[in-house]
Every structure is written in C-alpha cells, then in structure tokens.
Amino acid sequence: MKFIVKYIKDIWGAITSLLKGMRRTLYYFTHHKEIITQQYPDNRDTLNLPERFKGEVVMPHDENNEHRCTGCQACELACPNGTIKVIFKNEINAEGKKKKAIDKLVYHLELCTMCNLCIEACPSDAIKMAQTFEHSVFDRNQLTKILNNPGSKIMEGVE
Amino acid sequence: MNGSDIIFYLLAAMTLVCGLLAVTTRHIFRAAVFLLFSLIGVAGIYFWLQYEFIAAVQIVVYAGGIAVLIIFSIFLTQQAGDKLPKQRIDRKIFGALAAFCGFALVMIQVYGHTFFETEEGEVTVSVFNIGKKMLSITDGGYALPFEIISMLLLAAMIGCIVIALRTKKENS
Amino acid sequence: MWSLSHITNEIHEWLSSTFNPTWTLIFEMVLAGVAVIGLFAVLGLVLVIMERKVSAWMQIRLGPNRVGPKGILQSTADTIKLMVKEGMTPSGADKFLFNLAPFIAMIVAMLLMAPLAFAKDFQLWDLNIGVLFVSAISSLSVISILMAGWASNNKYSLLGAMRSGAQIVSYELSAGLSVLSIVVLAGSLSVSDIINSQADGWWIFKGHIPAIIAFITFIIAVTAETNRAPFDLAEAESELTAGFHTEYSGMKFALFFLAEYVNVFIVCAIGATLFLGGWMPLHIGSWDGFNHAMDYIPSSIWFFGKTFFLIFLIMWFRWTFPRLRIDQLLNLEWKYLLPISMINLLLITAMAILKWHF
C-alpha cells in the first residue's frame, strides 16, 4: 500500500514540476520584451552591456594626469599568465629623497584572459576593467599597451 | 498483362531476389537487411491480395519485430564490417538441396490442388469480424490457438522476469 | 462549396473523361506522389523555421532574423546550401547500406502519409486497418536508423543506433496501447470511421479522464519514438556528436533531417485524428446552432490547426525539459507508462462496454 502511495506521489510530483517548467518557457515564448539578444553591429550606439562585462584593463587618471599606482607589483604577481609587467624608474620627490615609482605599466592585451585577478589584487584601486571590446588590430604589437599616460605621476597621498 | 499483374511480378521478384541475396551475401548485416526486404515483399503481396490485416501483422511481427531482433543480436555479437568466411562447397550443396526439396514440395501441392472460383460474396475484413473469429470456439475459430499462444507468451514473460531477478541477486 | 474533395473529384472526372482507366490510374498515382513530395518539402521548410523560432523565443533569443522578412526564408537558404553540398561517404563504411539508409527513412515517412485524412473526403488510401497500418509501418523507421548507425563504421553512430533501437522498440508498446484505447472506444481501426465517430464531440472530451491519460501517454511515447528531446539519446549532441547521422552530409543528411520532421508531423496528425477528431470541427453533443457555426471553418484548417497545435506541444517539450539518461528513459517506460496505459486500457474497455462515455 505504501508503495502505491509513493508511486502516485512520484507521478504527481513529476507532472507538477514539469508543468512548472513549461509555464516558465511559455511565459518567455509569449513575452518578447524579455529577449536579451543584442543585435550588435546594428545597435552600436545603444549597446547595453551587462554590468560585469570585462573588456580590458585600464588605469584611470584624474585631470592632473595623476594615477593611483604605487608600483607594488601585486598585479604582476597575481596575473596567471604574465600579462602585466611593471617597469620602474627612480624619482626624486620634493624632499630630495630617492623614491621608486613606475615608469611604465606594460599590459599585454593579447595574453589577457579578463580573469579580474589583478584588479582584485591591487591595494590602491589603481587599475580597473573597462567595457571596450572592439580590440581587433592588424598588428599584434598594438595590443601591447602602456597603461600609464606619458608624464603622469602618482597621486598625492597614495601609498 | 495488366497493371495488377505487373505489380505482382515486381513484388515477387523483389521477394525472391532479396531472399537470394540474403543467403549469398557475405556481410552478415547485409544478409539481415535483405531478409527484411524479402519479408516486406511478402507483406506487399498480402497488400496486393487486399489482406491488409495479415499484411500489417506480417510487417509488425516479422519486419518490425524479428528482423530488428536479428539486427540487434548482430550488433551485440559481430565485429563491424567483417566478411564471413566462404562457405564450404558441401554445405552449399546441401543447402541448395534442402531449398529445392521445400520448393518441390510446395509446387507439387500447388499443381495437385484443383482451384475453383468461390461463389461467396466479397468479405470485408473489419476489426469486428477479426475479433469475432479470434474468440469463436466454433469450427474455424481461433480461440484455442489464441489461448495457447497467450500461455506461451506468459511463460516467456515469466522466464524473462526470473532471469532478470537472478542476475540482480548475484551482483549484490 | 470550395473544398479539397471537390477539387480532387473535378480532376478525377476530367481525367476519366479524357483517358482510359489505366492511364487515369497512372496519372492519379503520379499526382498523388507529386502532392506528397510537395507536402514534404513544404513541411520541411515550415517545421524547421517554426522549430528555430519557437526555440529562440522560449530561450529569450531572437532566432533567425536576417534572410527574408523576419528570417522566414532561413530554412529555404539552408535547404539550398544542403543541396549543393557534397554528400561524403566515409572510407570504411558499407557504401550500399550507408547510401540506402536515408532513402529508407524517407520511404517509411511517405508510406505513413497514405492513411491520413487531411480534410473531409480527402485521403489517399482509406484502408480498413488504417491505425494498425500506421503502427506497423512506423516500426520500420527503426531499421533505417540501425542501418545508418551500422554502415557508418563509427562508434558514435553505432551507439546512437543501439540506443534509438532500444528506445523505439520499448516506447512502441505504450504508444500502441494508447492508440488501442481509442480503437476500443471507436470500435474500428479505419481512420475515417474513427473520425466519423467523433461527430458529436472529440474522444478526449467524450472519454472522460481515461482518454486524457491515454492522450498524455500517447504524446510522451511518440515524442520518444521520433527521437526528439527530452528523449533524443540517439543523437545526443553532447555525448555522441550527432548519433546515427554523425557521418552524413549534404543531401543525405537533409533526407534524415526531413524524415525526422515529417515523422513529427505524422505522429501529431495521428494524435489529432485519434484524440482531437482529425478534420472534424469542434462539435458539442446536440447543440445544433454551435455545431453549424463550427462547420463553416473548412475541415482542412481544423486538421492542420490541431496538428500544428500538437507539433507546438512537442516543440515546447523539447525546449523545456533536459535530456533523460538511458536508465531513466527505460524506467519511465517500463515502470510508469506501460503499467499506467495497461490499467487505463482496462478502464476504457470497461467504459466502452458499459457505455459510460458520451
């Protein structure tokens, strides 16, 4: 008797759960506003990228051409495939002391997998992910980018 | 020769040629497929005779059931695409002799029988008539064969269940 | 009044008055053949674009939308591409069976068209065992799959063919039993008799709950028999690349593809005939006014409407449910569908004897 009750319960559960799934797909079938496909080359101007879409690593600069990178190399160490290289220079600051600062932050876009580990590793939020994605070029050397602007220097107060 | 005759000869030729190919081909899977076509040809002759019920049963039982069973057993036992070894000549001779004896027996019966035109009217083979005949116990009824076959099937089913249960016990 | 049977009668009369009976017969056979092939081509185009659009909308996508207005010419373009593609034969394959298999699939699908009633008095062959004929011939479709799987000389194809064989052979049982329950109610195997028995209401309404159970088992079983998701183990893309038609390309692949869609159409047409009254308009008992109003809709529209509703249902299943594992598949058949449909058949037989149906 117990067996039969379980058997019928199984069938009932199966039917209700399948109907639940079918109701969801019918909802999508009849509500075309929910369609998430982007017709990319046609809607370049109104492209609506998701919040967490990651296109490339950039270093934001403020209006005084200052960035927040201390050159701690955390990003270089965090990168799993050697995308980021930090090249240093010695800088003499206002008090006449020698101080290490970045000369170039070299970023190989062609090696990057957009894994976001460098951004998470950065202690001073100097780099972030941009949402640009039209990266194709004719020469792969153009994919090797220098993230800090020429002549830029570190922001005051960032250690 | 009218259209009906032409269709008969086509069906008969298909049955015979496929039957011959089934025994002469050396690919076992091809043999099974030719056997299937031969059986379908027989079903076609039943359709030509307007015995639709028997034709459909022929297709269900032989083409859909037995041929598929044969093909499955080939899948499970044979290596793909291997050619069978050539048959020994004595086996060929005995096979041909056996086939000829069967053919001769049938032909002697057919020629010895005097056919006569029936005076009865045309009988439509409706499901009602088939069901009636299947369960009738009068002369020419099929109640007894029907019951015997159902016993056989029951025995086969019980046998299947027993075999299935035994292997399960040994595994655990 | 304009109707398909009227047109066929006109053609028949014109042919009989112009030629002698033999030539009339030959011309009519040729016309029927051309009509069936034309229907196949149209069905292939319509069903493929329908499937792609339905799947896209159910998965919140757009679907094909470039070729022609709203993408409706996409399947035509695909057909042209498949026709000009090379049909390759793998070197280790059994060439004869490999090339024969797609044609067997097509021939089986064509034979199944014969007893279908597309409209009032519009049927190729009204034979007195119509429903049995359909289940007999459809059991042959497994042969083409087994042939293709074996002849390809490819382990994926062979595995797909074996799976499909086991699946079709087992699901034929419950499909047959649910068909049989309607045969019991209607008291005939002939398609036209079954349709005429539904003149005062379709069997799914007249047969109470047992008829609805039979309908559900029928739909599940035929979805499995046509090898469509969630029962598409025979061609499971993620496991067997494409199952039995892995090695096929060009027009030979197209024939398999077409046969699959035509089979879907045929099983849905059979389902519509048995449970939803075929071309019979929606009639309710003795409401004469309502019945007359329904009769104004042409019978062919009723038939195709019901059939396409069932096709949509099967597509809906495909794009909602995940694929079953092989043990789940066989459990579903042998532990659930078969016992249920057997008990259901007993119930329906009792109902038919006691005249409990309307």
Coordinates of C-alpha atoms in Angstrom, one line a residue, chain C residues 89-329:
Chain C
T89 CA 30.8 8.6 -47.7
P90 CA 33.4 7.6 -45.1
S91 CA 36.1 5.2 -46.5
G92 CA 35.4 2.3 -44.0
A93 CA 31.7 2.5 -44.5
D94 CA 29.4 -0.1 -46.0
K95 CA 28.7 2.0 -49.1
F96 CA 25.5 0.3 -50.2
L97 CA 23.7 0.4 -46.8
F98 CA 25.1 3.8 -46.0
N99 CA 23.5 5.3 -49.1
L100 CA 20.4 3.3 -48.8
A101 CA 19.5 4.3 -45.2
P102 CA 18.3 7.9 -45.7
F103 CA 16.0 6.7 -48.5
I104 CA 14.5 4.0 -46.3
A105 CA 13.8 6.7 -43.8
M106 CA 12.1 8.8 -46.4
I107 CA 10.1 5.9 -47.9
V108 CA 8.8 4.9 -44.5
A109 CA 7.7 8.5 -43.8
M110 CA 6.0 8.6 -47.2
L111 CA 4.1 5.4 -46.6
L112 CA 2.8 6.8 -43.4
M113 CA 1.1 9.6 -45.3
A114 CA -1.2 7.2 -47.1
P115 CA -4.0 6.7 -44.5
L116 CA -4.0 10.2 -43.1
A117 CA -7.2 12.1 -43.7
F118 CA -6.2 15.7 -44.4
A119 CA -9.7 17.0 -44.9
K120 CA -13.3 15.8 -45.4
D121 CA -13.2 13.1 -48.1
F122 CA -9.6 13.9 -48.8
Q123 CA -7.5 10.8 -48.1
L124 CA -5.0 8.9 -50.2
W125 CA -6.0 5.4 -49.1
D126 CA -8.9 4.7 -46.7
L127 CA -7.9 1.2 -45.8
N128 CA -9.9 -0.6 -43.1
I129 CA -6.9 -1.1 -40.8
G130 CA -5.6 2.4 -41.1
V131 CA -4.3 2.8 -37.5
L132 CA -2.7 -0.7 -37.5
F133 CA -1.0 0.2 -40.8
V134 CA 0.5 3.3 -39.2
S135 CA 1.9 1.5 -36.2
A136 CA 3.2 -1.4 -38.4
I137 CA 5.0 0.9 -40.9
S138 CA 6.3 3.2 -38.2
S139 CA 8.0 0.2 -36.6
L140 CA 10.1 0.1 -39.8
S141 CA 11.6 3.5 -39.2
V142 CA 14.0 2.0 -36.7
I143 CA 15.5 -0.1 -39.5
S144 CA 16.9 3.0 -41.3
I145 CA 18.4 4.2 -38.1
L146 CA 20.1 0.9 -37.3
M147 CA 21.3 0.7 -40.9
A148 CA 22.8 4.2 -40.8
G149 CA 24.4 3.6 -37.5
W150 CA 26.0 0.3 -38.5
A151 CA 27.0 1.3 -42.0
S152 CA 28.8 4.5 -40.9
N153 CA 31.6 2.4 -39.3
N154 CA 31.8 4.9 -36.4
K155 CA 31.3 4.1 -32.7
Y156 CA 29.2 7.1 -32.0
S157 CA 26.8 6.2 -34.8
L158 CA 26.6 2.6 -33.6
L159 CA 25.9 3.7 -30.0
G160 CA 23.3 6.1 -31.2
A161 CA 21.6 3.5 -33.3
M162 CA 21.6 1.0 -30.4
R163 CA 20.1 3.5 -28.1
S164 CA 17.5 4.5 -30.6
G165 CA 16.6 0.9 -31.3
A166 CA 16.0 0.1 -27.6
Q167 CA 14.0 3.3 -27.2
I168 CA 11.8 2.9 -30.2
V169 CA 11.1 -0.8 -29.5
S170 CA 10.1 -0.1 -25.9
Y171 CA 8.0 3.1 -26.4
E172 CA 6.1 1.5 -29.3
L173 CA 4.3 -0.6 -26.6
S174 CA 2.7 2.3 -24.7
A175 CA 2.1 4.2 -27.9
G176 CA 0.3 1.2 -29.3
L177 CA -1.8 0.7 -26.1
S178 CA -2.9 4.3 -26.0
V179 CA -3.9 4.1 -29.7
L180 CA -5.7 0.9 -28.9
S181 CA -7.8 2.6 -26.2
I182 CA -9.2 4.9 -28.8
V183 CA -9.8 2.0 -31.2
V184 CA -11.8 0.3 -28.4
L185 CA -13.9 3.4 -27.9
A186 CA -14.5 4.0 -31.7
G187 CA -14.8 0.2 -32.5
S188 CA -12.9 0.5 -35.7
L189 CA -9.3 0.6 -37.0
S190 CA -10.2 2.7 -40.0
V191 CA -9.2 6.3 -39.9
S192 CA -12.4 7.6 -41.5
D193 CA -14.6 5.6 -39.1
I194 CA -12.6 6.9 -36.1
I195 CA -13.1 10.5 -37.3
N196 CA -16.8 9.9 -38.0
S197 CA -17.3 8.5 -34.5
Q198 CA -16.2 11.9 -33.2
A199 CA -19.0 13.9 -34.9
D200 CA -20.7 14.6 -31.6
G201 CA -17.5 15.5 -29.7
W202 CA -13.8 14.6 -29.7
W203 CA -12.7 11.5 -27.8
I204 CA -10.5 13.5 -25.5
F205 CA -13.7 15.1 -24.2
K206 CA -16.1 12.2 -24.6
G207 CA -13.8 9.7 -22.9
H208 CA -13.5 11.4 -19.5
I209 CA -10.2 11.1 -17.6
P210 CA -9.0 7.8 -19.1
A211 CA -9.0 9.4 -22.6
I212 CA -6.9 12.3 -21.2
I213 CA -4.5 9.8 -19.6
A214 CA -4.3 7.9 -22.9
F215 CA -3.6 11.2 -24.7
I216 CA -0.7 12.1 -22.3
T217 CA 0.9 8.7 -22.6
F218 CA 0.5 8.9 -26.4
I219 CA 2.2 12.3 -26.6
I220 CA 5.1 11.1 -24.3
A221 CA 5.5 7.8 -26.3
V222 CA 5.5 9.5 -29.7
T223 CA 8.0 12.1 -28.6
A224 CA 10.3 9.2 -27.6
E225 CA 9.6 7.4 -30.9
T226 CA 10.5 10.3 -33.0
N227 CA 13.8 10.7 -31.1
R228 CA 13.2 14.2 -30.0
A229 CA 14.3 15.8 -26.8
P230 CA 13.9 15.1 -23.9
F231 CA 14.3 11.6 -25.4
D232 CA 17.0 12.4 -28.0
L233 CA 19.5 10.0 -26.7
A234 CA 20.0 8.6 -30.2
E235 CA 21.6 11.8 -31.4
A236 CA 22.6 13.4 -28.0
E237 CA 24.8 16.2 -29.3
S238 CA 26.8 16.5 -26.1
E239 CA 27.6 12.7 -25.9
L240 CA 27.5 11.3 -29.4
T241 CA 28.1 14.3 -31.6
A242 CA 25.1 13.5 -33.7
G243 CA 24.4 9.9 -33.1
F244 CA 23.4 7.8 -36.1
H245 CA 23.8 10.6 -38.6
T246 CA 27.3 11.8 -37.5
E247 CA 28.8 10.7 -40.8
Y248 CA 26.1 12.1 -43.1
S249 CA 26.5 15.3 -45.0
G250 CA 24.8 17.2 -47.8
M251 CA 21.5 15.9 -49.2
K252 CA 21.7 12.5 -47.4
F253 CA 21.8 14.4 -44.1
A254 CA 19.0 16.6 -45.3
L255 CA 16.9 13.5 -46.0
F256 CA 17.3 12.2 -42.4
F257 CA 16.5 15.7 -41.1
L258 CA 13.4 16.0 -43.3
A259 CA 12.3 12.5 -42.3
E260 CA 12.6 13.4 -38.6
Y261 CA 10.3 16.5 -39.1
V262 CA 7.9 14.6 -41.3
N263 CA 7.6 11.9 -38.7
V264 CA 6.8 14.5 -36.1
F265 CA 4.1 15.8 -38.4
I266 CA 2.7 12.3 -38.9
V267 CA 2.6 11.3 -35.3
C268 CA 0.9 14.6 -34.5
A269 CA -1.6 14.1 -37.3
I270 CA -2.3 10.6 -35.9
G271 CA -2.7 12.1 -32.4
A272 CA -5.0 14.8 -33.8
T273 CA -7.0 12.1 -35.6
L274 CA -7.4 9.8 -32.7
F275 CA -8.0 12.3 -29.8
L276 CA -8.9 15.6 -31.3
G277 CA -11.2 14.4 -34.2
G278 CA -9.0 14.9 -37.2
W279 CA -10.7 17.2 -39.7
M280 CA -13.9 17.1 -37.6
P281 CA -14.9 20.6 -36.4
L282 CA -15.5 21.1 -32.7
H283 CA -18.9 19.7 -32.1
I284 CA -20.7 19.6 -28.8
G285 CA -23.4 16.9 -28.4
S286 CA -26.6 18.3 -29.7
W287 CA -26.0 22.0 -29.8
D288 CA -27.0 22.3 -33.4
G289 CA -26.5 26.0 -33.7
F290 CA -23.0 25.9 -32.4
N291 CA -22.1 22.8 -34.5
H292 CA -23.3 24.6 -37.7
A293 CA -21.3 27.6 -36.9
M294 CA -18.2 25.5 -36.4
D295 CA -18.9 23.7 -39.8
Y296 CA -18.2 27.0 -41.6
I297 CA -14.5 26.7 -40.9
P298 CA -13.1 24.4 -43.6
S299 CA -12.1 20.9 -42.5
S300 CA -8.5 21.2 -43.7
I301 CA -8.0 24.2 -41.4
W302 CA -9.3 22.2 -38.5
F303 CA -6.9 19.3 -39.3
F304 CA -3.8 21.4 -39.8
G305 CA -4.7 23.6 -36.8
K306 CA -4.9 20.6 -34.5
T307 CA -1.8 19.0 -35.9
F308 CA 0.3 22.2 -35.6
F309 CA -1.0 22.6 -32.0
L310 CA 0.3 19.1 -31.2
I311 CA 3.6 19.9 -33.0
F312 CA 3.9 23.1 -30.9
L313 CA 3.3 21.0 -27.8
I314 CA 6.1 18.6 -28.8
M315 CA 8.5 21.5 -29.5
W316 CA 7.5 23.0 -26.2
F317 CA 8.6 19.8 -24.5
R318 CA 11.9 19.8 -26.4
W319 CA 12.9 23.3 -25.4
T320 CA 11.8 23.0 -21.8
F321 CA 13.0 19.6 -20.5
P322 CA 16.6 18.4 -20.1
R323 CA 17.6 15.1 -21.7
L324 CA 16.9 11.8 -19.8
R325 CA 19.6 9.3 -19.0
I326 CA 19.2 5.9 -20.6
D327 CA 18.2 4.2 -17.3
Q328 CA 15.7 6.9 -16.6
L329 CA 14.3 6.5 -20.1

